[in-house]
Amino acid sequence: MVDEEDVGGPPVGAVKSKKKSGKKSGGKSSGSGSSGSSSSSNPQIKPKCNCEQLQLVDCHLETKELWDKFNELGTEMIITKTGRRMFPTVRVTFSGAQSRVRYYVLLDVVPVDSKRYRYAYHRSSWLVAGKADPPAPARLYTHPDSPFTPDQLRKQVISFEKVKLTNNEMDKQGQIVLNSMHRYQPRVHLVRRMEGDTTRPIVDLEREQFRTYVFPETVFTAVTAYQNQLITKLKIDSNPFAKGFRDSSRLSDFDR
Amino acid sequence: MVDEEDVGGPPVGAVKSKKKSGKKSGGKSSGSGSSGSSSSSNPQIKPKCNCEQLQLVDCHLETKELWDKFNELGTEMIITKTGRRMFPTVRVTFSGAQSRVRYYVLLDVVPVDSKRYRYAYHRSSWLVAGKADPPAPARLYTHPDSPFTPDQLRKQVISFEKVKLTNNEMDKQGQIVLNSMHRYQPRVHLVRRMEGDTTRPIVDLEREQFRTYVFPETVFTAVTAYQNQLITKLKIDSNPFAKGFRDSSRLSDFDR
DNA sequence: CGGTTCTCACCTAGGTGTTAAACT
DNA sequence: AGTTTAACACCTAGGTGAGAACCG
């Protein structure tokens, strides 16, 4: 029915080679570049900055090693009607913050491309399954501890563990609404406001002094059920809440 | 050893009569008065206001009925080294907030008098057991959702469920430090700042525009173990986390 | 058949009073 | 003897993937 074509280079970076890619993958992946990939990629996933002072502020992705592991397999994130946390969690630290201003840290999730995907179990690979469904307008999730003083921004790990992904377009709890079987890129935004500025919420980035950081290793496919069994296994082995499904626990018949 | 005298009128209001006291006890107990009681009472427990605009803002104690039940028996709050929540929780609502300002809501706990108490089990009553131990400086606990917009202040129930009481004088987590076997009065402070004002923490109320609300029914004695068994029973029956100790659960032998 | 939803057992995380032991 | 501590069983609250049921 839909135009279905095999994906040449695995879209999410399925296991292809043990070699690190050309660019030194140990270095920073944020800020200045690394949008990379194909012509169909969304310009939204490029870093951006409309404020000189923010050029001095670096953003670092914590638990990058874990993100890399998932990314090598092609990260999947469950979305549900009631909302599901992300795992791994987006955790960042900042350096270079100035004094006498306030910082807001935000997360949003934008489409990587305009495609719909499906997973070929027998081949263990993702296929393009047609054009994207109409996307819900991207919601900005402001980190609940915002605003941060420069001191806080320098010292704290800012963790988006509470943010939830949903496929419920009618959601009214401020969760991030995504389409299943579509690929997404999380983005971190740093907004700078004068300390005199009010607590009014941030609704439009373009009306703020901001800088956008993009970590390509956090790309994922939204799913309602895991497709790649290796992803399931890695989640179970690394997410404490899934401990009950670990291999050692599954030897239950033998144990008892 | 210490001068030990019986307490004439039960200090925390032990069960004396089923009659409601003279003043209509259904009415508001905050704001303007009701410091009441004896000559030894701490002047800190009187309401206070250094800001005209705040005279218009009313504060209402939620779950007053529960507080009253405890107060009739003589409320006790456990303090531990690691910190213990208060139960009941101090929950308040405000009305009359103006726009274009920001409100901070704070809690502190001040000594009611300069006495140390002990509990006479055989008589089921509190006795004065000498002079107070030197108090730790009262810590201001700023509600974590502060600052509030006038809108938020009008609509939200502000709950201090997360605040913890400790007897650890070396505490560095910002918990409220108390002496065991001493009597205390929680106070709620409302601080008004211009929306242009910064997020710097509030360290000295006197340097702010503020109003202090006092709810006498929230007086309690800090203890490391419950003294009055009726208090224990009421806690078990009303705190969801103590459900495991409810009578119906204790019929276990019969049930199984 | 592919995709979604719901319920479930099994976890994490942490708030309760109890109890026995330790402290002073 | 009065008070404090620490380990414990028992809760609340909620995050996991499995698997069956359901949908289209």
Coordinates of C-alpha atoms in Angstrom, one line a residue, chain A:
Chain A
M1 CA 0.0 0.0 0.0
V2 CA 2.5 2.6 1.2
D3 CA 5.7 3.0 -0.6
E4 CA 8.0 0.9 1.3
E5 CA 11.7 1.0 0.8
D6 CA 14.6 -0.4 2.6
V7 CA 16.6 2.1 4.5
G8 CA 20.1 2.1 3.1
G9 CA 22.1 3.5 6.0
P10 CA 20.2 2.3 9.0
P11 CA 18.2 5.4 10.1
V12 CA 19.0 5.2 13.7
G13 CA 22.4 3.8 13.3
A14 CA 21.7 0.0 13.5
V15 CA 24.8 -2.1 14.2
K16 CA 26.9 -1.9 11.1
S17 CA 30.5 -1.7 12.1
K18 CA 32.4 -1.6 15.3
K19 CA 34.5 1.2 13.9
K20 CA 33.8 4.6 15.3
S21 CA 32.5 6.8 12.6
G22 CA 34.8 9.3 10.8
K23 CA 34.4 12.2 13.2
K24 CA 35.9 11.5 16.6
S25 CA 32.9 10.3 18.4
G26 CA 34.5 10.9 21.8
G27 CA 34.3 14.7 21.4
K28 CA 31.5 17.0 22.1
S29 CA 28.4 16.4 20.0
S30 CA 26.5 19.5 21.0
G31 CA 26.4 23.1 20.1
S32 CA 28.1 23.9 17.0
G33 CA 27.3 21.3 14.5
S34 CA 26.9 17.6 13.9
S35 CA 23.5 17.8 12.3
G36 CA 25.0 15.6 9.7
S37 CA 22.9 13.0 7.8
S38 CA 20.6 13.2 4.8
S39 CA 19.0 15.9 2.8
S40 CA 15.6 15.1 4.3
S41 CA 16.6 16.0 7.8
N42 CA 14.6 18.7 9.6
P43 CA 16.4 22.0 9.9
Q44 CA 15.0 22.2 13.5
I45 CA 17.6 19.8 14.6
K46 CA 20.5 22.2 14.0
P47 CA 21.9 24.1 17.0
K48 CA 21.0 27.7 17.2
C49 CA 21.8 30.8 19.2
N50 CA 20.4 34.3 19.0
C51 CA 22.4 35.7 21.9
E52 CA 26.1 36.6 22.2
Q53 CA 26.4 35.9 25.9
L54 CA 25.0 32.4 25.5
Q55 CA 27.8 31.6 23.0
L56 CA 30.0 31.3 26.1
V57 CA 27.8 28.7 27.8
D58 CA 28.7 25.1 27.1
C59 CA 26.2 22.2 27.5
H60 CA 27.4 18.7 28.2
L61 CA 25.3 15.5 27.9
E62 CA 25.6 13.3 31.0
T63 CA 25.4 9.5 30.7
K64 CA 26.5 9.9 27.1
E65 CA 28.0 6.4 27.2
L66 CA 24.6 4.9 27.8
W67 CA 23.0 7.0 25.1
D68 CA 25.7 5.8 22.7
K69 CA 24.9 2.2 23.5
F70 CA 21.3 2.7 22.7
N71 CA 22.0 4.8 19.7
E72 CA 24.2 2.0 18.2
L73 CA 21.1 -0.3 18.3
G74 CA 18.6 2.4 17.3
T75 CA 17.0 3.9 20.4
E76 CA 13.2 3.3 20.9
M77 CA 11.0 5.2 23.4
I78 CA 7.7 3.9 24.5
I79 CA 4.8 6.3 24.2
T80 CA 1.5 5.6 26.0
K81 CA -1.8 7.4 26.5
T82 CA -1.0 8.3 30.1
G83 CA 2.6 9.2 29.3
R84 CA 5.9 7.3 29.7
R85 CA 9.2 8.6 30.9
M86 CA 12.2 8.6 28.6
F87 CA 15.0 6.1 29.3
P88 CA 17.8 7.0 29.1
T89 CA 17.0 10.3 30.7
V90 CA 18.2 13.6 29.2
R91 CA 20.7 14.9 31.7
V92 CA 22.9 17.9 31.0
T93 CA 25.3 20.2 32.8
F94 CA 26.3 23.7 31.8
S95 CA 29.5 25.7 32.2
G96 CA 30.2 29.3 31.5
A97 CA 27.1 30.9 33.0
Q98 CA 27.3 34.6 34.0
S99 CA 25.9 36.2 37.0
R100 CA 23.0 38.6 37.3
V101 CA 20.8 36.7 34.9
R102 CA 18.4 33.8 35.2
Y103 CA 18.4 30.7 33.1
Y104 CA 15.5 28.5 32.0
V105 CA 16.3 25.1 30.7
L106 CA 13.8 23.5 28.4
L107 CA 13.3 20.3 26.5
D108 CA 11.4 19.7 23.3
V109 CA 11.3 16.8 20.8
V110 CA 11.1 17.5 17.0
P111 CA 10.7 15.2 14.1
V112 CA 14.0 14.1 12.4
D113 CA 12.3 13.7 9.0
S114 CA 9.0 13.4 7.4
K115 CA 8.8 9.6 7.3
R116 CA 6.9 6.9 8.9
Y117 CA 8.8 3.7 9.8
R118 CA 8.1 0.1 10.4
Y119 CA 10.3 -2.6 11.7
A120 CA 11.0 -5.8 9.7
Y121 CA 11.4 -8.4 12.5
H122 CA 12.8 -11.1 10.2
R123 CA 15.5 -8.7 9.1
S124 CA 15.9 -6.9 12.4
S125 CA 15.9 -3.5 10.6
W126 CA 13.8 -0.4 10.1
L127 CA 12.1 0.3 6.8
V128 CA 10.6 3.5 5.6
A129 CA 6.8 2.9 5.5
G130 CA 5.6 6.1 4.0
K131 CA 5.2 9.8 4.7
A132 CA 4.9 11.1 8.2
D133 CA 1.6 11.6 9.9
P134 CA 0.7 15.2 10.6
P135 CA 2.8 16.2 13.7
A136 CA 1.3 17.7 16.8
P137 CA 2.8 21.1 17.5
A138 CA 6.0 20.6 19.4
R139 CA 5.6 21.3 23.1
L140 CA 8.2 23.1 25.2
Y141 CA 8.8 21.4 28.5
T142 CA 10.3 23.7 31.0
H143 CA 12.5 22.0 33.6
P144 CA 10.5 22.3 36.8
D145 CA 13.5 23.8 38.7
S146 CA 13.7 26.7 36.4
P147 CA 14.6 29.5 36.7
F148 CA 18.2 28.7 37.7
T149 CA 20.7 31.2 39.1
P150 CA 24.1 31.1 37.4
D151 CA 25.4 29.3 40.5
Q152 CA 22.8 26.6 40.3
L153 CA 23.3 26.2 36.6
R154 CA 27.1 25.7 37.1
K155 CA 26.7 23.2 39.9
Q156 CA 23.6 21.1 39.3
V157 CA 23.0 18.3 36.9
I158 CA 19.8 19.2 35.2
S159 CA 17.8 16.0 34.7
F160 CA 14.7 15.7 32.6
E161 CA 13.6 12.4 34.3
K162 CA 10.1 13.6 34.9
V163 CA 9.2 14.5 31.4
K164 CA 6.7 12.1 29.7
L165 CA 6.0 11.1 26.2
T166 CA 2.5 10.4 25.0
N167 CA 0.6 9.6 21.9
N168 CA -2.5 11.2 23.3
E169 CA -3.1 14.3 21.1
M170 CA -5.7 15.5 23.6
D171 CA -3.2 15.5 26.5
K172 CA -3.6 18.4 28.9
Q173 CA -0.9 17.7 31.4
G174 CA 1.9 19.3 29.3
Q175 CA 3.4 16.0 28.2
I176 CA 5.2 15.8 24.9
V177 CA 3.0 14.5 22.2
L178 CA 4.5 12.2 19.5
N179 CA 3.5 10.0 16.7
S180 CA 4.3 6.3 17.0
M181 CA 6.7 4.9 14.4
H182 CA 8.3 8.2 13.8
R183 CA 11.8 9.4 14.5
Y184 CA 12.5 12.2 16.8
Q185 CA 15.3 14.4 18.1
P186 CA 15.3 15.8 21.6
R187 CA 16.6 19.4 21.9
V188 CA 17.8 21.3 25.0
H189 CA 17.2 25.0 25.1
L190 CA 18.8 27.5 27.4
V191 CA 16.9 30.7 27.8
R192 CA 18.5 33.8 29.3
R193 CA 16.4 36.4 31.1
M194 CA 17.4 39.4 33.1
E195 CA 17.0 38.8 36.8
G196 CA 14.3 41.5 36.8
D197 CA 12.2 39.5 34.4
T198 CA 9.0 37.8 35.6
T199 CA 8.0 34.2 36.1
R200 CA 5.7 34.2 33.1
P201 CA 6.1 30.9 31.2
I202 CA 8.2 30.6 28.1
V203 CA 5.9 30.0 25.1
D204 CA 7.9 31.2 22.2
L205 CA 11.6 30.7 22.0
E206 CA 12.0 33.2 19.3
R207 CA 10.9 36.0 21.6
E208 CA 13.7 35.0 24.1
Q209 CA 17.4 35.1 24.2
F210 CA 18.1 31.4 23.8
R211 CA 20.5 28.8 22.6
T212 CA 19.6 25.4 21.4
Y213 CA 21.8 22.4 22.0
V214 CA 21.4 19.2 20.0
F215 CA 22.8 15.8 20.9
P216 CA 22.5 13.5 17.9
E217 CA 23.1 10.4 20.1
T218 CA 19.7 11.0 21.7
V219 CA 17.7 10.5 18.5
F220 CA 15.0 7.8 19.0
T221 CA 12.0 6.2 17.4
A222 CA 8.7 6.5 19.2
V223 CA 6.9 3.2 19.6
T224 CA 3.9 1.8 21.5
A225 CA 5.7 -1.5 21.9
Y226 CA 9.4 -2.3 21.5
Q227 CA 10.4 -3.5 18.1
N228 CA 14.1 -4.4 18.4
Q229 CA 14.7 -7.1 21.1
L230 CA 18.2 -5.8 21.7
I231 CA 16.7 -2.5 22.8
T232 CA 14.4 -4.3 25.2
K233 CA 17.3 -6.1 26.6
L234 CA 19.4 -3.0 27.0
K235 CA 16.5 -1.2 28.7
I236 CA 15.9 -4.1 31.1
D237 CA 19.6 -4.2 32.0
S238 CA 20.1 -0.5 32.5
N239 CA 16.8 0.8 33.9
P240 CA 16.5 0.1 37.6
F241 CA 12.7 0.1 37.3
A242 CA 12.9 -2.9 34.9
K243 CA 15.1 -4.9 37.3
G244 CA 12.4 -7.5 37.7
F245 CA 13.0 -8.6 34.1
R246 CA 16.7 -9.1 34.4
D247 CA 18.2 -12.5 33.4
S248 CA 19.2 -13.3 37.0
S249 CA 15.6 -12.8 38.1
R250 CA 14.2 -14.9 35.3
L251 CA 16.0 -18.0 36.5
S252 CA 13.1 -18.2 38.9
D253 CA 12.0 -21.7 38.0
F254 CA 15.5 -23.0 38.7
D255 CA 15.9 -20.9 41.9
R256 CA 12.7 -22.1 43.5

